[in-house]
CSV table of C-alpha atoms in Angstrom, one decimal:
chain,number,residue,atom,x,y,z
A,1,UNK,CA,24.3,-3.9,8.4
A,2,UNK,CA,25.8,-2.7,11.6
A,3,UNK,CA,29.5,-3.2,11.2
A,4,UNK,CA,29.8,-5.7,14.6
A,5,UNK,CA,27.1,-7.7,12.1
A,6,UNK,CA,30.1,-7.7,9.3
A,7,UNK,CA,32.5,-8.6,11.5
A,8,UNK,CA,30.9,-11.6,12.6
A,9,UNK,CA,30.4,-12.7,9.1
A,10,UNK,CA,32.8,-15.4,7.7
A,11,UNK,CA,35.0,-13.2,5.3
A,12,UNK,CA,37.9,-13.2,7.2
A,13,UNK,CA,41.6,-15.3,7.4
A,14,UNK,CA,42.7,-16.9,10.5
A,15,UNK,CA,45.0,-14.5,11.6
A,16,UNK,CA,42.4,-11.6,10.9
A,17,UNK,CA,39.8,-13.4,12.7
A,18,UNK,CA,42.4,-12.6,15.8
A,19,UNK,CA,42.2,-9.5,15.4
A,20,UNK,CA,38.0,-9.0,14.8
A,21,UNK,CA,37.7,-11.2,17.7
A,22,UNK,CA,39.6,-8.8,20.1
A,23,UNK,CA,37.8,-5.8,18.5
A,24,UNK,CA,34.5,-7.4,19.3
A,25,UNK,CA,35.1,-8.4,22.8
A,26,UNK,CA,37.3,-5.4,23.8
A,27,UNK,CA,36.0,-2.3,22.5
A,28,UNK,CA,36.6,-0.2,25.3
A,29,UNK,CA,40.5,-0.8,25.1
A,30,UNK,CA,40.5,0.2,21.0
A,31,UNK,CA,40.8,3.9,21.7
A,32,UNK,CA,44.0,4.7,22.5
A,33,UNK,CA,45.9,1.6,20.8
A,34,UNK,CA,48.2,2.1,17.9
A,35,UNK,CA,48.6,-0.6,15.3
A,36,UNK,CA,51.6,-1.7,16.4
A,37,UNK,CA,50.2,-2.4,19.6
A,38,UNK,CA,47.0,-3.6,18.1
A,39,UNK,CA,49.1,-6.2,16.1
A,40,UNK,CA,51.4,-7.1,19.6
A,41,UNK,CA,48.1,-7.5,21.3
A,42,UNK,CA,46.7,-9.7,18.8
A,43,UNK,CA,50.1,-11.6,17.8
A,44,UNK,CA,49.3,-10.4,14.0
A,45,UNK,CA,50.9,-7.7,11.7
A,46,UNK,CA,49.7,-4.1,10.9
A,47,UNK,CA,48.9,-5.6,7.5
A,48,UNK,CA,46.6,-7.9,8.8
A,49,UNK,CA,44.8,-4.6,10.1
A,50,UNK,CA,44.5,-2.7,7.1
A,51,UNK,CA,43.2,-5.9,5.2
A,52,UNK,CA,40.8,-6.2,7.7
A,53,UNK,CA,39.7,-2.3,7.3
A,54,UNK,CA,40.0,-3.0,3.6
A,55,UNK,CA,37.1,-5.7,3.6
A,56,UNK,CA,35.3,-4.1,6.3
A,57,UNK,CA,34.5,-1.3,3.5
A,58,UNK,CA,37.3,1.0,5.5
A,59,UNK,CA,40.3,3.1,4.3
A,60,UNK,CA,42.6,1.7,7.0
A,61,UNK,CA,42.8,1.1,10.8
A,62,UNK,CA,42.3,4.4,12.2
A,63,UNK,CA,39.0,4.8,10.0
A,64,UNK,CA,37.8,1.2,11.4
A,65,UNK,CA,38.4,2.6,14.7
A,66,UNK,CA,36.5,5.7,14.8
A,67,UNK,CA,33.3,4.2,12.8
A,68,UNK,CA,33.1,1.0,15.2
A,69,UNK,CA,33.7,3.4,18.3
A,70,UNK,CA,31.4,5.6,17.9
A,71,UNK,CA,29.0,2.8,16.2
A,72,UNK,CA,29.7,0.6,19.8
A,73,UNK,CA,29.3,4.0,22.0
A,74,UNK,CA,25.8,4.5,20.8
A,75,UNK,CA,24.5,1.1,21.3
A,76,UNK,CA,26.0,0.9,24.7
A,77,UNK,CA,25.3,3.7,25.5
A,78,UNK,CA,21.6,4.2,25.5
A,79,UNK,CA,18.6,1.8,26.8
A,80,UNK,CA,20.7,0.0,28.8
A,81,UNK,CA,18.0,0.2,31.3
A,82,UNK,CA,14.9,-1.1,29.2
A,83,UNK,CA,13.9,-3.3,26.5
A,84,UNK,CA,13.0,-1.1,23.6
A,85,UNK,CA,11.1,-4.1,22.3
A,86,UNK,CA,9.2,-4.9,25.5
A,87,UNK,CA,9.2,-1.8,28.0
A,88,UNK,CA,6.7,-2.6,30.1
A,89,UNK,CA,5.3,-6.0,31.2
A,90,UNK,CA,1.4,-8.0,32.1
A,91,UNK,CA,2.0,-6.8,35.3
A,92,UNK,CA,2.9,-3.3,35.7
A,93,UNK,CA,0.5,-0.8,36.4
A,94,UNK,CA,-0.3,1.9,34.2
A,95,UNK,CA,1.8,4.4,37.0
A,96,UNK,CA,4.6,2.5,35.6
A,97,UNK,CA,3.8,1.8,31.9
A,98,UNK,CA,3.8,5.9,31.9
A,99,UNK,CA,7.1,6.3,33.9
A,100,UNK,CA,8.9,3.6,31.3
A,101,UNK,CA,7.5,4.8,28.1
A,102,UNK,CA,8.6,8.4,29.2
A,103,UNK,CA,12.0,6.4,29.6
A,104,UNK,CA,12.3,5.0,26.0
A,105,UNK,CA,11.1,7.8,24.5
A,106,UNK,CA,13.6,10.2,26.2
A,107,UNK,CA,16.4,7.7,25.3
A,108,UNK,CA,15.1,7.6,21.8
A,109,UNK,CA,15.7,11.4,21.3
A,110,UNK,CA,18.9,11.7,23.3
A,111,UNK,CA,19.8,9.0,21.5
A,112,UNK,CA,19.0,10.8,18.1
A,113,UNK,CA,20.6,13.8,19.3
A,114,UNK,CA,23.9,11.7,20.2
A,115,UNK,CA,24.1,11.0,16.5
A,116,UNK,CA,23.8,13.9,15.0
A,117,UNK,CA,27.5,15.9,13.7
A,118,UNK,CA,27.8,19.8,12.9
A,119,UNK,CA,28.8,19.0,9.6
A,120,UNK,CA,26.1,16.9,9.0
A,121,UNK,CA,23.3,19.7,10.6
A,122,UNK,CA,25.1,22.0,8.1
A,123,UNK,CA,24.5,20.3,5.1
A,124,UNK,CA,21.3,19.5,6.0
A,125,UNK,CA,20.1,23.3,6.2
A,126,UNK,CA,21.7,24.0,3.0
A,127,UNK,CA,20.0,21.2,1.0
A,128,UNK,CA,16.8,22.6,3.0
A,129,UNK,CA,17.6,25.9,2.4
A,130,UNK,CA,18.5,25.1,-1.7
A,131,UNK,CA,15.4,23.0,-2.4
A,132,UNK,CA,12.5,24.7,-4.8
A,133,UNK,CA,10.6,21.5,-4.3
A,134,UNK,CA,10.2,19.0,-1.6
A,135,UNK,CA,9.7,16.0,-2.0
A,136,UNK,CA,8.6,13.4,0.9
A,137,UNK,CA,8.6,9.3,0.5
A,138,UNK,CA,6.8,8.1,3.9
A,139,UNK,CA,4.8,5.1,3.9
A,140,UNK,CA,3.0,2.8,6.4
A,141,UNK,CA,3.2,4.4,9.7
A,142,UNK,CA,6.2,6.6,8.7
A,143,UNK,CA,3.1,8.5,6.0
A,144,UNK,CA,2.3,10.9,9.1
A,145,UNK,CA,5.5,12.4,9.7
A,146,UNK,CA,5.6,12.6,6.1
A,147,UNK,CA,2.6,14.9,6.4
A,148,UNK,CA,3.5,16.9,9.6
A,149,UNK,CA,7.0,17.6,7.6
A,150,UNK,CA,4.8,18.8,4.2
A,151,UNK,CA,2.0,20.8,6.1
A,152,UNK,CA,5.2,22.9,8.4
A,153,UNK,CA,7.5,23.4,5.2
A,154,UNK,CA,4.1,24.8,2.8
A,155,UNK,CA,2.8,27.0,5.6
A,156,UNK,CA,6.5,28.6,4.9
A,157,UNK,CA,5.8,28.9,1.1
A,158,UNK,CA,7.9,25.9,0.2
A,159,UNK,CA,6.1,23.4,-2.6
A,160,UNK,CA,6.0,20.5,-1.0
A,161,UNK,CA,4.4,16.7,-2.1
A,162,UNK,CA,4.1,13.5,-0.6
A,163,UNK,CA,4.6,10.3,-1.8
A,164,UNK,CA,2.9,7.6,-0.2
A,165,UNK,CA,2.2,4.8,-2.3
A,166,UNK,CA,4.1,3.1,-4.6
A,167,UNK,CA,2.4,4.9,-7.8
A,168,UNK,CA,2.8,8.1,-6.2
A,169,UNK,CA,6.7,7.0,-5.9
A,170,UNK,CA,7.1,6.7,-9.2
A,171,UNK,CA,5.1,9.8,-10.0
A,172,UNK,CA,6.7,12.1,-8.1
A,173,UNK,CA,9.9,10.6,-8.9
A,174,UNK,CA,9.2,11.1,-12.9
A,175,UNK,CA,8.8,14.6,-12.1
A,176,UNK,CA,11.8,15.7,-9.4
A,177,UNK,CA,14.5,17.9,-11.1
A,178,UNK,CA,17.9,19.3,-9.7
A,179,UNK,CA,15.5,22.0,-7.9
A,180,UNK,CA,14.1,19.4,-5.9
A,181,UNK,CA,15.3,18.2,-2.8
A,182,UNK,CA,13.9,14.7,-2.0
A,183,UNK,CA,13.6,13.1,1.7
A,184,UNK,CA,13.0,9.5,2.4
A,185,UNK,CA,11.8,7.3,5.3
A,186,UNK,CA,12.7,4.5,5.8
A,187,UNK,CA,13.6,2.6,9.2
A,188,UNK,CA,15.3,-0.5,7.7
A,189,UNK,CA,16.8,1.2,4.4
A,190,UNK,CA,15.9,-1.5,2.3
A,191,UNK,CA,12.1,-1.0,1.5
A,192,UNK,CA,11.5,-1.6,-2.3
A,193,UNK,CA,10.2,0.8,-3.2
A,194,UNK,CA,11.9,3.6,-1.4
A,195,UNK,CA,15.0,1.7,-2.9
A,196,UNK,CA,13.5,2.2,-6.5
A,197,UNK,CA,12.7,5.8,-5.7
A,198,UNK,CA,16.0,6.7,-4.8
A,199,UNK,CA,18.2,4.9,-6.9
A,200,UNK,CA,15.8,6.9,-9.6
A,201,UNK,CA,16.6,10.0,-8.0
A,202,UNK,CA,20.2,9.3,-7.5
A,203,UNK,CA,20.4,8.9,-11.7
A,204,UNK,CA,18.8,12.7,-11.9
A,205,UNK,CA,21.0,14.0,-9.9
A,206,UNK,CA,18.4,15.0,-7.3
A,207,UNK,CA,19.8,15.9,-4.1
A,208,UNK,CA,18.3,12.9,-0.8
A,209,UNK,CA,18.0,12.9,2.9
A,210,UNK,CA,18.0,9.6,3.8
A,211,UNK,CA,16.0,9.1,7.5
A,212,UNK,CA,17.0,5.4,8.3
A,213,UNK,CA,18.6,3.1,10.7
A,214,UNK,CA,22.5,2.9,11.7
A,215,UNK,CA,24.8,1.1,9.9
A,216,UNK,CA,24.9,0.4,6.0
A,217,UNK,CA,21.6,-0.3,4.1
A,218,UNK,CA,20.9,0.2,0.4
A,219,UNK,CA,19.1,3.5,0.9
A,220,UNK,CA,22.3,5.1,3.0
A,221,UNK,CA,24.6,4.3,0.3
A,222,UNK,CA,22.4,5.9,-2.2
A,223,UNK,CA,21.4,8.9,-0.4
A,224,UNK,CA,23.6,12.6,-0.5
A,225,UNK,CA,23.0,12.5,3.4
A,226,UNK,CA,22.0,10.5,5.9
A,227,UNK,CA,20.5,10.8,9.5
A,228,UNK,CA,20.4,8.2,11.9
A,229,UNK,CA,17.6,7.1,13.3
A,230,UNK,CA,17.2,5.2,17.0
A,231,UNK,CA,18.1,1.8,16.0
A,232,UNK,CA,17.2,-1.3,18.9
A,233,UNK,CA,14.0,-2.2,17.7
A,234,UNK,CA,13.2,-5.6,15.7
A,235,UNK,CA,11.2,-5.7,12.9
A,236,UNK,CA,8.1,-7.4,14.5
A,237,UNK,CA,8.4,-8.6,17.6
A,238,UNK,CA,7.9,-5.3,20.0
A,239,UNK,CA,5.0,-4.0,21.5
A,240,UNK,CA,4.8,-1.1,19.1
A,241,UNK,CA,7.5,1.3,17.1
A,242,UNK,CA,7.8,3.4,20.2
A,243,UNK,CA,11.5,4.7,19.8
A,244,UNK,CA,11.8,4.5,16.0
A,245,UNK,CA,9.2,7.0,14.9
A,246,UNK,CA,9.9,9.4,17.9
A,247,UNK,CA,12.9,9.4,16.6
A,248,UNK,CA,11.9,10.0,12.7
A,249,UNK,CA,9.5,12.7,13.9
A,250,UNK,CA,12.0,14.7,16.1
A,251,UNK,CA,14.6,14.5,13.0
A,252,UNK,CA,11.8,15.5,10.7
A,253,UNK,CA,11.2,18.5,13.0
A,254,UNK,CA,14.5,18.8,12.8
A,255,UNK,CA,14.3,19.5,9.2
A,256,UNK,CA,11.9,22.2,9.6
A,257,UNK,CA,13.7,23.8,12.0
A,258,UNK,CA,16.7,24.3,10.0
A,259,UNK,CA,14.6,25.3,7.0
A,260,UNK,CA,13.0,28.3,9.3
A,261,UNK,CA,15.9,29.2,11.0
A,262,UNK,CA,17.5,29.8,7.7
A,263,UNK,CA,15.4,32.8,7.1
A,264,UNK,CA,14.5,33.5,10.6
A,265,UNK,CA,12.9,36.5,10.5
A,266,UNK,CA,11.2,36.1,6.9
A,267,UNK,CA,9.5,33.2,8.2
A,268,UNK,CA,8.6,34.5,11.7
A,269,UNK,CA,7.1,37.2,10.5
A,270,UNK,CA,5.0,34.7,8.3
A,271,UNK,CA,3.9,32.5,10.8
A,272,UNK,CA,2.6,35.7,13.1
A,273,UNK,CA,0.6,37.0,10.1
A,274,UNK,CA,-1.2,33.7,9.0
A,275,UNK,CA,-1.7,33.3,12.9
A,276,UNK,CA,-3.4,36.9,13.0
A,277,UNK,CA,-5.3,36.6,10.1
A,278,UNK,CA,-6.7,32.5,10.3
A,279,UNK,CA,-6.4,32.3,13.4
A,280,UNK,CA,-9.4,32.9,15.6
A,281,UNK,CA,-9.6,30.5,18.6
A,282,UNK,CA,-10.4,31.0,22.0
A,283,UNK,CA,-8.7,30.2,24.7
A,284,UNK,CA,-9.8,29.0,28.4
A,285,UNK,CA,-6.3,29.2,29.6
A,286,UNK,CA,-4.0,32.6,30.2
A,287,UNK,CA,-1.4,30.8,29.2
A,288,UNK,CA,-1.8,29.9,25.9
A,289,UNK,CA,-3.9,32.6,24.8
A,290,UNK,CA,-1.9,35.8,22.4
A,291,UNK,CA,-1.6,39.0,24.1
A,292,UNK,CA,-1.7,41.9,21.9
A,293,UNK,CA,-0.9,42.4,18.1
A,294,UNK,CA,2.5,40.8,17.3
A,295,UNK,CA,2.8,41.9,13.7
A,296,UNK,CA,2.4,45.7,12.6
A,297,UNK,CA,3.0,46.7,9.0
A,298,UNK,CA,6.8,46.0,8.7
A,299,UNK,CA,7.3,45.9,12.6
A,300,UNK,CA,7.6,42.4,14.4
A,301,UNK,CA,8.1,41.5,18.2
A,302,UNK,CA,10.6,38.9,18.3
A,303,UNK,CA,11.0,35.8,20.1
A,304,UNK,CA,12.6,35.8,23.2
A,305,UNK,CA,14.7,33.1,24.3
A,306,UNK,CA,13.5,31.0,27.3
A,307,UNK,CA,16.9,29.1,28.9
């Protein structure tokens, strides 16, 4: 639950409902108020503030603040233009069903992007970097990013499984260890069975990323880390799941990306001999045909950087 969700629940006094009330109307003016001016605002008491932190799951005022600020920045923020839900309409042509789908997904990564921390990025690429096994829960539609995520990691020598159905859940479950770094998808956090699987895994002491939506769910609480997905899209009533599993796939690329750059050139080096050896397509186009031998006993061209 999104934390403007909790605060419209009915858990507070009178006098704290003063001061939710202001925070959910006036957002924009929270940033650079003290409590003492919060409380003069709100004709309340700094106590009323931390109680209201207190039951909003928050150490006090200042830790509110910065979790429903930056929660509030995101979703006001992005498709402020579109409907997620309903981009496109009976009668637009398909010139302009192109032109707004390009626009949700490009505000489905940015948004994903936005959301993102260096210290979360950073313990993401350790746990990457740590793991002896991998371990993938993906189900309906979120199975084949599951799979892209398992095919990129094994190409890199990593021992990587998916679990797609509910006996493969507990399977793969029964066998994770402390070697084994387990990621989960899950866009509302609170699927059964991924709930089962990492509550499980939690027990063992086998180290999660949780892909799911913002704000608190079942699955975040259980998880070691958690990375946000895009989150404006109902359960059922949309045209399709346009901006959630963009979002999914670019953080599960994500998570390859971090594994390879770990051991950069290990793994580029790896890449160019499987390449070299399997590969043996033609290609119509210049462009995206390979010039020349890349790899050369121990010797290696290396990537150049295109800004």
């Amino acid at each position: 639950m999104l934390i403007y969700e909790q605060m419209q629940t009915d858990i507070f006094s009178e006098s704290e409902r003063l001061l939710v009330d202001y925070m959910l109307k006036h957002p924009e003016n929270l940033r650079e108020m003290t409590v003492s001016e919060m409380a003069q605002k709100t004709h309340t008491n700094a106590t009323s503030l931390v109680r209201v932190a207190k039951k909003l799951g928050f150490s006090g005022w200042r830790d509110l603040k910065h979790h429903y600020l930056s929660e509030w920045e995101t979703l006001s923020t992005h498709f402020k233009s579109i409907d997620v839900n309903v981009p496109f309409s009976a009668q637009d042509d398909p010139a302009t069903v192109a032109k707004k789908l390009a626009t949700v997904e490009m505000e489905a990564i940015r948004e994903t992007r936005n959301m993102l921390t260096s210290e979360a990025l950073a313990q993401a690429q350790q746990l990457m970097s740590n793991a002896k096994r991998l371990l993938v829960y993906a189900d309906y539609e979120n199975r084949m990013i599951g799979e892209s995520l398992i095919e990129k990691t094994r190409r890199l020598g990593l021992n990587s499984f998916l679990a797609n159905t509910y006996d493969m859940f507990r399977y793969e479950t029964e066998l994770a260890d402390d070697d084994t770094l387990a990621v989960l998808f899950s866009y509302t956090g609170e699927s059964n069975e991924i709930i089962e699987a990492v509550t499980a895994l939690r027990k063992k002491e086998v180290p999660t990323i949780a892909i799911t939506s913002m704000g608190e769910n079942t699955l975040e609480t259980n998880a070691t880390l958690t990375l946000r997905v895009s989150t404006h899209e109902r359960l059922f009533s949309k045209i399709s799941t346009f901006s959630s599993n963009l979002s999914m796939k670019y953080l599960s690329d994500l998570l390859y990306s971090l594994f390879f750059a770990a051991n950069y050139n290990q793994n580029w080096h790896l890449i160019l001999h499987m390449g070299e050896r399997d590969d043996h397509r033609l290609a119509s186009t210049a462009i995206i045909e390979e010039r020349g031998t890349h790899v050369s006993g121990s010797h290696t061209i290396q990537p150049q950087n295109n800004d």
